[in-house]
Coordinates of C-alpha atoms and ligand atoms in Angstrom, one line a residue:
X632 CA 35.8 -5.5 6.6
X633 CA 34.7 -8.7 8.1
X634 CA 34.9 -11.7 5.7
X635 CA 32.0 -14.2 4.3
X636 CA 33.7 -17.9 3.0
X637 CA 31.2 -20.5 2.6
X638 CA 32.2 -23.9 2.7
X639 CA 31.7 -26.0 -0.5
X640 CA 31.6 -29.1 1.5
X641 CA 27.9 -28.9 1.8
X642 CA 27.2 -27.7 -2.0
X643 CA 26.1 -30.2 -4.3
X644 CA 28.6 -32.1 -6.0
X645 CA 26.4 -32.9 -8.9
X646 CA 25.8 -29.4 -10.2
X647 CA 29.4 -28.1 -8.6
X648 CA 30.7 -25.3 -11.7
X649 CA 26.7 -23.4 -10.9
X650 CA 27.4 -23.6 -7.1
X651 CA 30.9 -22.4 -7.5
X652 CA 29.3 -19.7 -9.9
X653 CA 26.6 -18.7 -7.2
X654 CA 29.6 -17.8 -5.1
X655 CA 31.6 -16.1 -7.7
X656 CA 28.3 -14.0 -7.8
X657 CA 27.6 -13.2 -4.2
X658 CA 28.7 -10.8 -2.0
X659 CA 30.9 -13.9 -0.3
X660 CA 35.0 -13.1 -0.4
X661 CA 36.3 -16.3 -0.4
X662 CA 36.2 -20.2 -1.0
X663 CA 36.3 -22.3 2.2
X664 CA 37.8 -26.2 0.8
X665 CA 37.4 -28.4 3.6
X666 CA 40.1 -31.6 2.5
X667 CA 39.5 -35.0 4.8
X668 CA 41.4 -37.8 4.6
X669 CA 39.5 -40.1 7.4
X670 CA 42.5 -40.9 9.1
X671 CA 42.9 -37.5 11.3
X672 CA 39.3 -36.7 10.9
X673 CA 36.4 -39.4 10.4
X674 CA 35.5 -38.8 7.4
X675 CA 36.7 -38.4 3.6
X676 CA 35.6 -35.1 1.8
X677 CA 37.9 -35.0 -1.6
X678 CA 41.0 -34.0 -3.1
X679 CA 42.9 -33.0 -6.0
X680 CA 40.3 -33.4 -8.7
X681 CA 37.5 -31.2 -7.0
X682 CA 40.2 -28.6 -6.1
X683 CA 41.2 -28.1 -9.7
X684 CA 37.5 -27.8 -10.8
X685 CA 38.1 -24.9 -7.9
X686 CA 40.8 -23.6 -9.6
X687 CA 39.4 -23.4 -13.0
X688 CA 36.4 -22.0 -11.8
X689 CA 36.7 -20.1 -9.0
X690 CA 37.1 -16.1 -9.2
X691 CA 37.4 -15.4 -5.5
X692 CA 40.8 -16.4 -3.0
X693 CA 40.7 -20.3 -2.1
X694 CA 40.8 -21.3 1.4
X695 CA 42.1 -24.4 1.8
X696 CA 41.8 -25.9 5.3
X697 CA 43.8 -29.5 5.7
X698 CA 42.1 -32.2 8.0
X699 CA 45.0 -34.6 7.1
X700 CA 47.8 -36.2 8.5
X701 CA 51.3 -35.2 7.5
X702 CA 50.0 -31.8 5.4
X703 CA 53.6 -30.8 5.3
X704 CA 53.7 -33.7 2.4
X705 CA 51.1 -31.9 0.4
X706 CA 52.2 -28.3 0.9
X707 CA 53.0 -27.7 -2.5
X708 CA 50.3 -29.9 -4.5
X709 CA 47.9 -27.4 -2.8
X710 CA 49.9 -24.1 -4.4
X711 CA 50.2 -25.6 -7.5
X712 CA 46.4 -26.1 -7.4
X713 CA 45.5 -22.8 -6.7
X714 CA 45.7 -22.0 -2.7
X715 CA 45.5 -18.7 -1.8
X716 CA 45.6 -19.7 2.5
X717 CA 46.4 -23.2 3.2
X718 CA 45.7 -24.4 6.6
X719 CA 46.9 -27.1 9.0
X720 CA 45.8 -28.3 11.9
X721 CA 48.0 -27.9 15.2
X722 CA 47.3 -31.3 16.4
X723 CA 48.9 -33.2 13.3
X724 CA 52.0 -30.9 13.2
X725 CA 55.3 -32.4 14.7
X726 CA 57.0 -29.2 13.5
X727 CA 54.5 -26.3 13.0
X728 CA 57.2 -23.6 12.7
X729 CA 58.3 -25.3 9.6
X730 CA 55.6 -26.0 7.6
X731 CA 53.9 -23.1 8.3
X732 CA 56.9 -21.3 6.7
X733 CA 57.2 -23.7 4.3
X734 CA 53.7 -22.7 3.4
X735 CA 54.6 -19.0 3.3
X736 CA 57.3 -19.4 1.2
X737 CA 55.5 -20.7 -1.5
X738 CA 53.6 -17.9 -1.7
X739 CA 50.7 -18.5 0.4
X740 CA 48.9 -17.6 3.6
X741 CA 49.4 -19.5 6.5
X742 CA 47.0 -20.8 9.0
X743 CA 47.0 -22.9 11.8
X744 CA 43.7 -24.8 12.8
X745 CA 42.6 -25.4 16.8
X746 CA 40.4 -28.0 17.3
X747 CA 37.8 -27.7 20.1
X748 CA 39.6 -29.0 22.6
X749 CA 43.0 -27.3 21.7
X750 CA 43.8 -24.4 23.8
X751 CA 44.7 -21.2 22.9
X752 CA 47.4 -20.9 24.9
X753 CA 49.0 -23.9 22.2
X754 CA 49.1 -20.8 20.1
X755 CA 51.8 -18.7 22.1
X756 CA 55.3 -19.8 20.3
X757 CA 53.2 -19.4 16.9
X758 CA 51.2 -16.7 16.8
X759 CA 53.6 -14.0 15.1
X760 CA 54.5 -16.7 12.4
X761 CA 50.6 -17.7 11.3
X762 CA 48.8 -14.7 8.7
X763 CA 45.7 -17.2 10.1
X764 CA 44.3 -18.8 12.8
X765 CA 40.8 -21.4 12.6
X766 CA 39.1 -21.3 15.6
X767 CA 37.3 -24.7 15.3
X768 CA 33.7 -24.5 16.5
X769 CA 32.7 -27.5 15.5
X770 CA 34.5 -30.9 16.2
X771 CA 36.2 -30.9 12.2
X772 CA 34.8 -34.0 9.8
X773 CA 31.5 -32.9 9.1
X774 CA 29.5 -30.2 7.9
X775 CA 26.0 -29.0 9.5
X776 CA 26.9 -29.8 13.5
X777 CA 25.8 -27.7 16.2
X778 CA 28.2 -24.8 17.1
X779 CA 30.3 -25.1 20.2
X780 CA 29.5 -22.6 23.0
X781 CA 32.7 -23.0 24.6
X782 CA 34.1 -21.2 21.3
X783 CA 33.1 -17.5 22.5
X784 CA 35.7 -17.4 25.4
X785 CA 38.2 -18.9 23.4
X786 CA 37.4 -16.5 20.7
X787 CA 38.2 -13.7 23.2
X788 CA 41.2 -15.4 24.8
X789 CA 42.6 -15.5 21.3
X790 CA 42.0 -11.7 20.2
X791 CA 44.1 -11.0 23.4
X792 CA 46.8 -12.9 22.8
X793 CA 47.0 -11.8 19.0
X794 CA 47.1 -8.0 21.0
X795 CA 49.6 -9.0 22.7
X796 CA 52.0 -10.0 20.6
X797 CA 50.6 -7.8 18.4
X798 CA 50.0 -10.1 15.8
X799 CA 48.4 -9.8 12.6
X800 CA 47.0 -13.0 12.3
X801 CA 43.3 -13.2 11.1
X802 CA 40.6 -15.1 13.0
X803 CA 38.4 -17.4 11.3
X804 CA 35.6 -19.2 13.1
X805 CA 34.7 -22.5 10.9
X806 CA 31.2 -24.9 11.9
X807 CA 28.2 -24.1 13.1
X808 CA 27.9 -20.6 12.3
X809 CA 24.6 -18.8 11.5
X810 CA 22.7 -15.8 11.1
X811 CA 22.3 -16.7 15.3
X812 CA 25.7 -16.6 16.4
X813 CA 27.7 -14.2 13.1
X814 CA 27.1 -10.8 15.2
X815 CA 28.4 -11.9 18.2
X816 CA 31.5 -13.6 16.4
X817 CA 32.2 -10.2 14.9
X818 CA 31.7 -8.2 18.1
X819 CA 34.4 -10.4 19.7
X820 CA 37.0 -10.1 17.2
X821 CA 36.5 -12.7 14.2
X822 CA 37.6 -11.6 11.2
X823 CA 36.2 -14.3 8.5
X824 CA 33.1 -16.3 9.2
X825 CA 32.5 -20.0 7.3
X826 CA 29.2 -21.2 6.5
X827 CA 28.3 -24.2 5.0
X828 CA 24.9 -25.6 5.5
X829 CA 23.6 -22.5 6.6
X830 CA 24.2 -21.1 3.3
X831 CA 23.6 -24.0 0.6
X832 CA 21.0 -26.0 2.7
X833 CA 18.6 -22.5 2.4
X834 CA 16.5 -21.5 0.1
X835 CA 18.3 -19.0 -1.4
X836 CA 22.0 -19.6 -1.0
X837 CA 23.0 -16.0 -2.1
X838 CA 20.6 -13.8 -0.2
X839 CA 21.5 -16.1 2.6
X840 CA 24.9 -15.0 1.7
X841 CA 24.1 -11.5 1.2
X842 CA 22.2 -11.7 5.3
X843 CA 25.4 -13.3 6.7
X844 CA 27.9 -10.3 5.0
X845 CA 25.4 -7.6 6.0
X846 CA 25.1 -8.8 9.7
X847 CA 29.0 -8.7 10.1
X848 CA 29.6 -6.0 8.4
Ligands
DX5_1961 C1 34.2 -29.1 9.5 C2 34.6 -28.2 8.4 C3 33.7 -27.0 8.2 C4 32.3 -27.3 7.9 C5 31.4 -26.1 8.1 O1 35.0 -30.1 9.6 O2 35.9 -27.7 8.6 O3 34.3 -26.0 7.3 O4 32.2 -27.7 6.5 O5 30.2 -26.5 7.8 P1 28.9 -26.0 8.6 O6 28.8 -24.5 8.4 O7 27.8 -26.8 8.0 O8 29.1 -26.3 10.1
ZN1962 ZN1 36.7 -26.0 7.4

């Protein structure tokens, strides 16, 4: 079962409980929360008061992927606001091992972002720690960039090490993905796909949704 999480950053804000609805009502499986804080990525997306419009609406596991400095500081705030996964980005952790189990003692998933330029190989000491890992294919800040190429081979570098070290991380590929590139992604290993503009920029956000689950699954 291959997983569909569309990314609320590209819903619109001003009608946000029907958008969250929509996805409540599609075939998608969970909420992708994409949280900027313009200091680690160049932008600012939102925090706490969108999240608990999330929580209080939401009827499907929330995904919370941290583009902020220092997440270990905010570990908590996010499980107390609903987090099913919370994940952090490798390049802003001084001490990984410890927030990630930080994160898993609270209850939640763990997942460690890659940026582009991050290789997988950064991955070794952590792999058998992470339930996660966010194969950026897009350079993180904004939604509706062109995805990376590059991200293919580094998609197949990472299945192999999660074989083996026989890992049971997940792989989730996050920017950039379409109807184009979602078979592929599958084929090679990924295990939750995020969509954001492809989905709530279409026409028909959940038959778009409905295409996307159908082609990976
Ligand atoms: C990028 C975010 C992504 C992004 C995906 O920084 O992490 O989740 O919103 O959006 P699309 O699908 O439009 O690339
Ligand atoms: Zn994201």
């Amino acid at each position: 079962m291959n997983l569909i999480a569309p990314s609320m950053l590209a819903c619109d804000f001003g009608k946000l409980v029907s958008e969250i609805d929509l996805v409540n009502k599609s075939k998608a499986d969970w909420f992708h929360i994409d949280v900027m804080d313009g200091v680690f990525v160049p932008n600012i997306s939102f925090g706490s008061p969108i999240m608990k419009v999330l929580q209080n609406n939401a009827k499907k596991p929330l995904d919370v992927h941290l583009m902020i400095v220092e997440p270990e500081k905010y570990t908590k705030k996010f499980f107390d606001m609903g987090a099913d996964t919370l994940t952090v980005h490798i390049e802003v952790c001084k001490h990984l091992h410890r927030t990630i189990q930080e994160i898993k003692s609270l209850g939640m998933k763990a997942g460690v972002a890659i940026n582009p330029h991050t290789p997988v190989s950064a991955l070794t000491s952590i792999i058998s720690e992470v339930d996660l890992v966010c194969l950026m294919s897009v350079n993180p800040g904004f939604g509706g960039q062109s995805f990376i190429e590059n991200t293919f081979s580094k998609l197949s570098r990472l299945k192999d090490l999660i074989k083996q070290t026989k890992s049971n991380a997940l792989i989730e590929i996050d920017g950039g993905v379409t109807s184009k590139n979602a078979k592929k992604l599958t084929k090679l290993g990924a295990d939750i796909l995020v969509a954001g503009s492809y989905i709530f920029k279409s026409k028909n956000p959940s038959n778009t949704i409905d295409t996307l689950s159908t082609i990976v699954n």
